[in-house]
Coordinates of C-alpha atoms in Angstrom, one line a residue:
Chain A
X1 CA 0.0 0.0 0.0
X2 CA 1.2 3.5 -0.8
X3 CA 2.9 5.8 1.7
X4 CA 0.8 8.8 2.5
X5 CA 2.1 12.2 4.5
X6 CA -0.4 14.1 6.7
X7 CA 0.8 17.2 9.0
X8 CA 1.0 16.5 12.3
X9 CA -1.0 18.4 13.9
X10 CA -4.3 21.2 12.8
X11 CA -6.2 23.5 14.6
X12 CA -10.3 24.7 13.5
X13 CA -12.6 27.3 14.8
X14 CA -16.1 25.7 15.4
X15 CA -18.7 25.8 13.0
X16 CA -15.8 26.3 10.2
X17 CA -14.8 24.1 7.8
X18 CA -11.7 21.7 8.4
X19 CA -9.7 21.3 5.9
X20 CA -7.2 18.2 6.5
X21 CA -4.8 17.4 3.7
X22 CA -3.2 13.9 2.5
X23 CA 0.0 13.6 0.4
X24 CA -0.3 10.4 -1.7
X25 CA 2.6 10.6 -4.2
X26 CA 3.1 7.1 -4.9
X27 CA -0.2 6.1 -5.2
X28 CA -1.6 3.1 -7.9
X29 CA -4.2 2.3 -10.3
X30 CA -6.3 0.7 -8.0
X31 CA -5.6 2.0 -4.6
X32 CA -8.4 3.6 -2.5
X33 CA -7.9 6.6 -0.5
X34 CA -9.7 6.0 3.3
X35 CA -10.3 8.6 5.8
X36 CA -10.7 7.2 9.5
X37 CA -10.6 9.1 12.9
X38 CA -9.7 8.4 16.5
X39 CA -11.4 10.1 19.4
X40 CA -9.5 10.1 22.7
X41 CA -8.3 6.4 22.5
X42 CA -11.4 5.0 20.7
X43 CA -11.4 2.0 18.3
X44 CA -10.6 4.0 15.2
X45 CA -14.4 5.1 13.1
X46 CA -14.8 5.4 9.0
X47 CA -15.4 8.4 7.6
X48 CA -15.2 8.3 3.9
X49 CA -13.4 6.4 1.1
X50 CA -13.1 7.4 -2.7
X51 CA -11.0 6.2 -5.4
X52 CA -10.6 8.8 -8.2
X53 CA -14.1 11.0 -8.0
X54 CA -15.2 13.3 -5.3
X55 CA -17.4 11.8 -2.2
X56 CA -19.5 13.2 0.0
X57 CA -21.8 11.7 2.7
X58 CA -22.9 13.0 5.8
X59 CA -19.4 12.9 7.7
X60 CA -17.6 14.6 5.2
X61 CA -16.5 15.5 1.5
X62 CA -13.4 13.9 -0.2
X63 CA -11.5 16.2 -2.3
X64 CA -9.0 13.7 -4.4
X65 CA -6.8 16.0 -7.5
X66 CA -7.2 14.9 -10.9
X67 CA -3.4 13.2 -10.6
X68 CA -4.6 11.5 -7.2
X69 CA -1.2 12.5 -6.0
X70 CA -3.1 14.1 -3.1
X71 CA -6.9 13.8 -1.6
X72 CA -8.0 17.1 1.3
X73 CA -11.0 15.8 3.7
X74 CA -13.5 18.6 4.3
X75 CA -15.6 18.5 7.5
X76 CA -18.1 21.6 6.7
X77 CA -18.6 23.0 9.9
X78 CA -16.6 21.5 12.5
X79 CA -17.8 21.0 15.8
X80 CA -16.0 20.5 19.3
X81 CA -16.8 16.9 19.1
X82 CA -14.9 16.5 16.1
X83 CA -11.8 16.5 17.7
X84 CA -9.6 14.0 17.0
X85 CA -7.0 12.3 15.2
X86 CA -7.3 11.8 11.5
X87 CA -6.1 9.0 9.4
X88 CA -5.5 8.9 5.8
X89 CA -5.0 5.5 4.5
X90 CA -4.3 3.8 0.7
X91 CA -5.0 0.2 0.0
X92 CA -5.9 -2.1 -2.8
X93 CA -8.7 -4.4 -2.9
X94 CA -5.8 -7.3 -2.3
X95 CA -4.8 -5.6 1.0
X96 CA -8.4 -6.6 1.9
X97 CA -7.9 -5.2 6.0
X98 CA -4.4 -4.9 6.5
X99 CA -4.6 -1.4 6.6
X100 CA -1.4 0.6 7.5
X101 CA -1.9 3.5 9.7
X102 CA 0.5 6.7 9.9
X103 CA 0.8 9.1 12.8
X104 CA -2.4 11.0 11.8
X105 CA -3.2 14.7 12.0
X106 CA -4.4 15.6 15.6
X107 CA -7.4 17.9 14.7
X108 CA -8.4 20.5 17.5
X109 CA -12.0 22.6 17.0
X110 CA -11.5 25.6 19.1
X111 CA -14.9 26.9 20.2
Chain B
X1 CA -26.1 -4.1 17.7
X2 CA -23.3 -5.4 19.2
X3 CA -20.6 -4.9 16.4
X4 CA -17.1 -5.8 17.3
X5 CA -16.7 -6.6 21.1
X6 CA -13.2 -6.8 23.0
X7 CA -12.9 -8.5 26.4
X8 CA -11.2 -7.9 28.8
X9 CA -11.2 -3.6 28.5
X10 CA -8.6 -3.2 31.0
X11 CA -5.7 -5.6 32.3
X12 CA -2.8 -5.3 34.8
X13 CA 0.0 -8.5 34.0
X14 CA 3.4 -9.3 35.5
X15 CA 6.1 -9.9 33.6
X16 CA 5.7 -13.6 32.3
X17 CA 2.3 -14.3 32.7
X18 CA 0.2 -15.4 29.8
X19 CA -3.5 -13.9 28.8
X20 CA -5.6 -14.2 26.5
X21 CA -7.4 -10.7 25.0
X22 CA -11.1 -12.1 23.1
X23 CA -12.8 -10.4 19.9
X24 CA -16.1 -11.5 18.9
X25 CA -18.0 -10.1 16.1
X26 CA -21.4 -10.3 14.9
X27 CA -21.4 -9.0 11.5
X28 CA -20.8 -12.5 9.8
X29 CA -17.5 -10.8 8.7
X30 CA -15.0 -12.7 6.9
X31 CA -11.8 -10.7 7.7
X32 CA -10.6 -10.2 11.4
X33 CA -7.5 -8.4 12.7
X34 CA -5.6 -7.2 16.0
X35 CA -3.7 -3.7 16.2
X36 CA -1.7 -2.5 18.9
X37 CA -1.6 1.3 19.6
X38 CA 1.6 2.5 21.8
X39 CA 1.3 6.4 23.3
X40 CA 1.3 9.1 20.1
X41 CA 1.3 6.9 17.3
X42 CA -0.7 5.4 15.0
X43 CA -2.0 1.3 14.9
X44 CA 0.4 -1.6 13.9
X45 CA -1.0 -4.7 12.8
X46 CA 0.0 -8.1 14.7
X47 CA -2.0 -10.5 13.1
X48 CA -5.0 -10.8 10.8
X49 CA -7.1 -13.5 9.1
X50 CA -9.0 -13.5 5.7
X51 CA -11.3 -16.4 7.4
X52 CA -12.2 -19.5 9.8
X53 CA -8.8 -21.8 10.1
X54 CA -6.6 -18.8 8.1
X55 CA -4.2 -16.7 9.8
X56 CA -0.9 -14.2 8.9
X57 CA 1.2 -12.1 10.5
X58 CA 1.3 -8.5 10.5
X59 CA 4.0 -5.6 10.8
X60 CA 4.5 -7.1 14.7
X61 CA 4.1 -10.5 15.0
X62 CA 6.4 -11.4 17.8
X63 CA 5.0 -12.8 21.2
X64 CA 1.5 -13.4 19.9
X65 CA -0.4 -15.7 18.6
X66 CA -3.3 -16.2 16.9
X67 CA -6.3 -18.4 16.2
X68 CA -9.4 -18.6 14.1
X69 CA -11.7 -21.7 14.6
X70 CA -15.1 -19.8 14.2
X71 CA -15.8 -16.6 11.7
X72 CA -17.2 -15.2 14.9
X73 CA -14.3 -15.2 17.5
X74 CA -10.5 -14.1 16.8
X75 CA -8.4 -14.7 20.5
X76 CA -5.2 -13.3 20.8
X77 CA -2.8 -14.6 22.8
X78 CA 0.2 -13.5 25.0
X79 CA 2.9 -16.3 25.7
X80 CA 4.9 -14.5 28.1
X81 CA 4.3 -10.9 28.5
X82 CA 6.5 -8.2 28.4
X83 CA 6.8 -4.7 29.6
X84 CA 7.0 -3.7 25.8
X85 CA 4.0 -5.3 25.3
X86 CA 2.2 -2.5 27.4
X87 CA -0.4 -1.0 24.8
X88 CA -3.9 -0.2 23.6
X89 CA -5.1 -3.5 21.8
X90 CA -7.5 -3.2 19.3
X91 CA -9.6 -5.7 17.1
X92 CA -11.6 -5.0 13.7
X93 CA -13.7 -6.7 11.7
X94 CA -14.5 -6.1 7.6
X95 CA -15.9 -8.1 4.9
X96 CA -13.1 -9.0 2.5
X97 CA -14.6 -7.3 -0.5
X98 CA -13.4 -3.7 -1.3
X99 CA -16.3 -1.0 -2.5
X100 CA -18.7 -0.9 -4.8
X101 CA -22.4 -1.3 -4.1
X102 CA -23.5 -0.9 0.0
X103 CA -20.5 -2.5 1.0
X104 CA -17.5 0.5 1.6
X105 CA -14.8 -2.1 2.7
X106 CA -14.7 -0.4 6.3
X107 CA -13.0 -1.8 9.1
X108 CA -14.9 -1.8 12.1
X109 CA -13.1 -1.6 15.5
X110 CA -13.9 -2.6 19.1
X111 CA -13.5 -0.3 22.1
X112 CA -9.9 -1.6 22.8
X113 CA -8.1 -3.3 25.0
X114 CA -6.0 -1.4 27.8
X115 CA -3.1 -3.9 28.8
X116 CA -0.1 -3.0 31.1
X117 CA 3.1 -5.6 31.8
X118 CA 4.6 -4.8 35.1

């Protein structure tokens, strides 16, 4: 699975849109991009997933470029509760679960 | 809906002992895996299996071990604990199959499993 490089840290005002970005340089054919969170020492939760088109549900939107080099998760209004560390992962569909997690951005919503 | 569970959620050991942390799921799923989550970083995976009586190692395999007998259960065990085996032990669940239709290839975790080796 490709490498991906997230900054380590992001702060938000609430009610603001977070805007979290993912470097995916070495990214393949058929490799997803996944977005999951940890709150406070959680079992990590899904947010989105997309492969080349823009996604939206009611978490979030996933921004991936044309090149899908690079993907930016959008909460739209961010709320206290969104606070949390946030994973961008690639895998293929032979990967199946093995799912290899970096060190995350640590999203803060100031109120 | 029960989802993935993990017993026990918290666990003291001494050096040596043996344990054995449980993950039961109810989503019929057919792919099961452990992480272990050390203080400011992200998950590594130990072990994982693709199904009942199938089972591979991970990024860090060493001093557990694994067994799947039933889709629904996926124990792992500690031989002979260490103090660097002090973590946050978590188990997920997914069905094998990646996208496309309802099913979005998500992993599912449990609560976790707090374990410190004195």
């Amino acid at each position: 699975d490709a490498k991906t490089t997230q900054p380590p840290s992001m702060d938000c005002a609430e009610g603001r849109a977070a805007n979290l970005p993912c470097n995916h340089s070495t990214i393949s054919g058929n490799e997803y991009v996944y977005w999951y969170r940890q709150i406070h020492s959680q079992g990590p939760q899904y947010i989105i997933h997309g492969l080349k088109n823009n996604e939206t549900n009611e978490m979030a939107s996933l921004i991936i470029t044309e090149d899908r080099k690079s993907s930016t998760l959008i909460l739209p209004h961010a709320t206290l509760r969104d606070t949390a560390v946030y994973y961008c992962i690639v895998r293929d569909r032979t990967s199946g679960s093995r799912l290899t997690f970096g060190e995350g951005t640590q999203l803060t919503v100031n109120p | 809906n029960a989802g993935v569970t993990q017993t026990p959620k918290f666990q003291v050991l001494k050096t040596g002992q043996s344990m054995t942390l449980q993950c039961a799921q109810d989503m019929n799923h057919e792919y099961m895996s452990w992480y272990r989550q050390d203080p400011g970083m992200g998950l590594r995976l130990i072990h994982y299996s693709v199904g009942a009586g199938i089972t591979d190692q991970g990024e860090v395999p060493n001093g557990y071990n694994v067994s799947r007998s039933t889709t629904e259960d996926f124990p792992l065990r500690l031989l002979s604990a260490a103090p660097s085996q002090t973590s946050v032990y978590f188990c997920a669940s997914s069905n094998l199959r990646l996208a496309g239709g309802p099913n979005t290839g998500e992993l599912f975790f449990g609560e976790g499993s707090r374990l410190t080796v004195l």
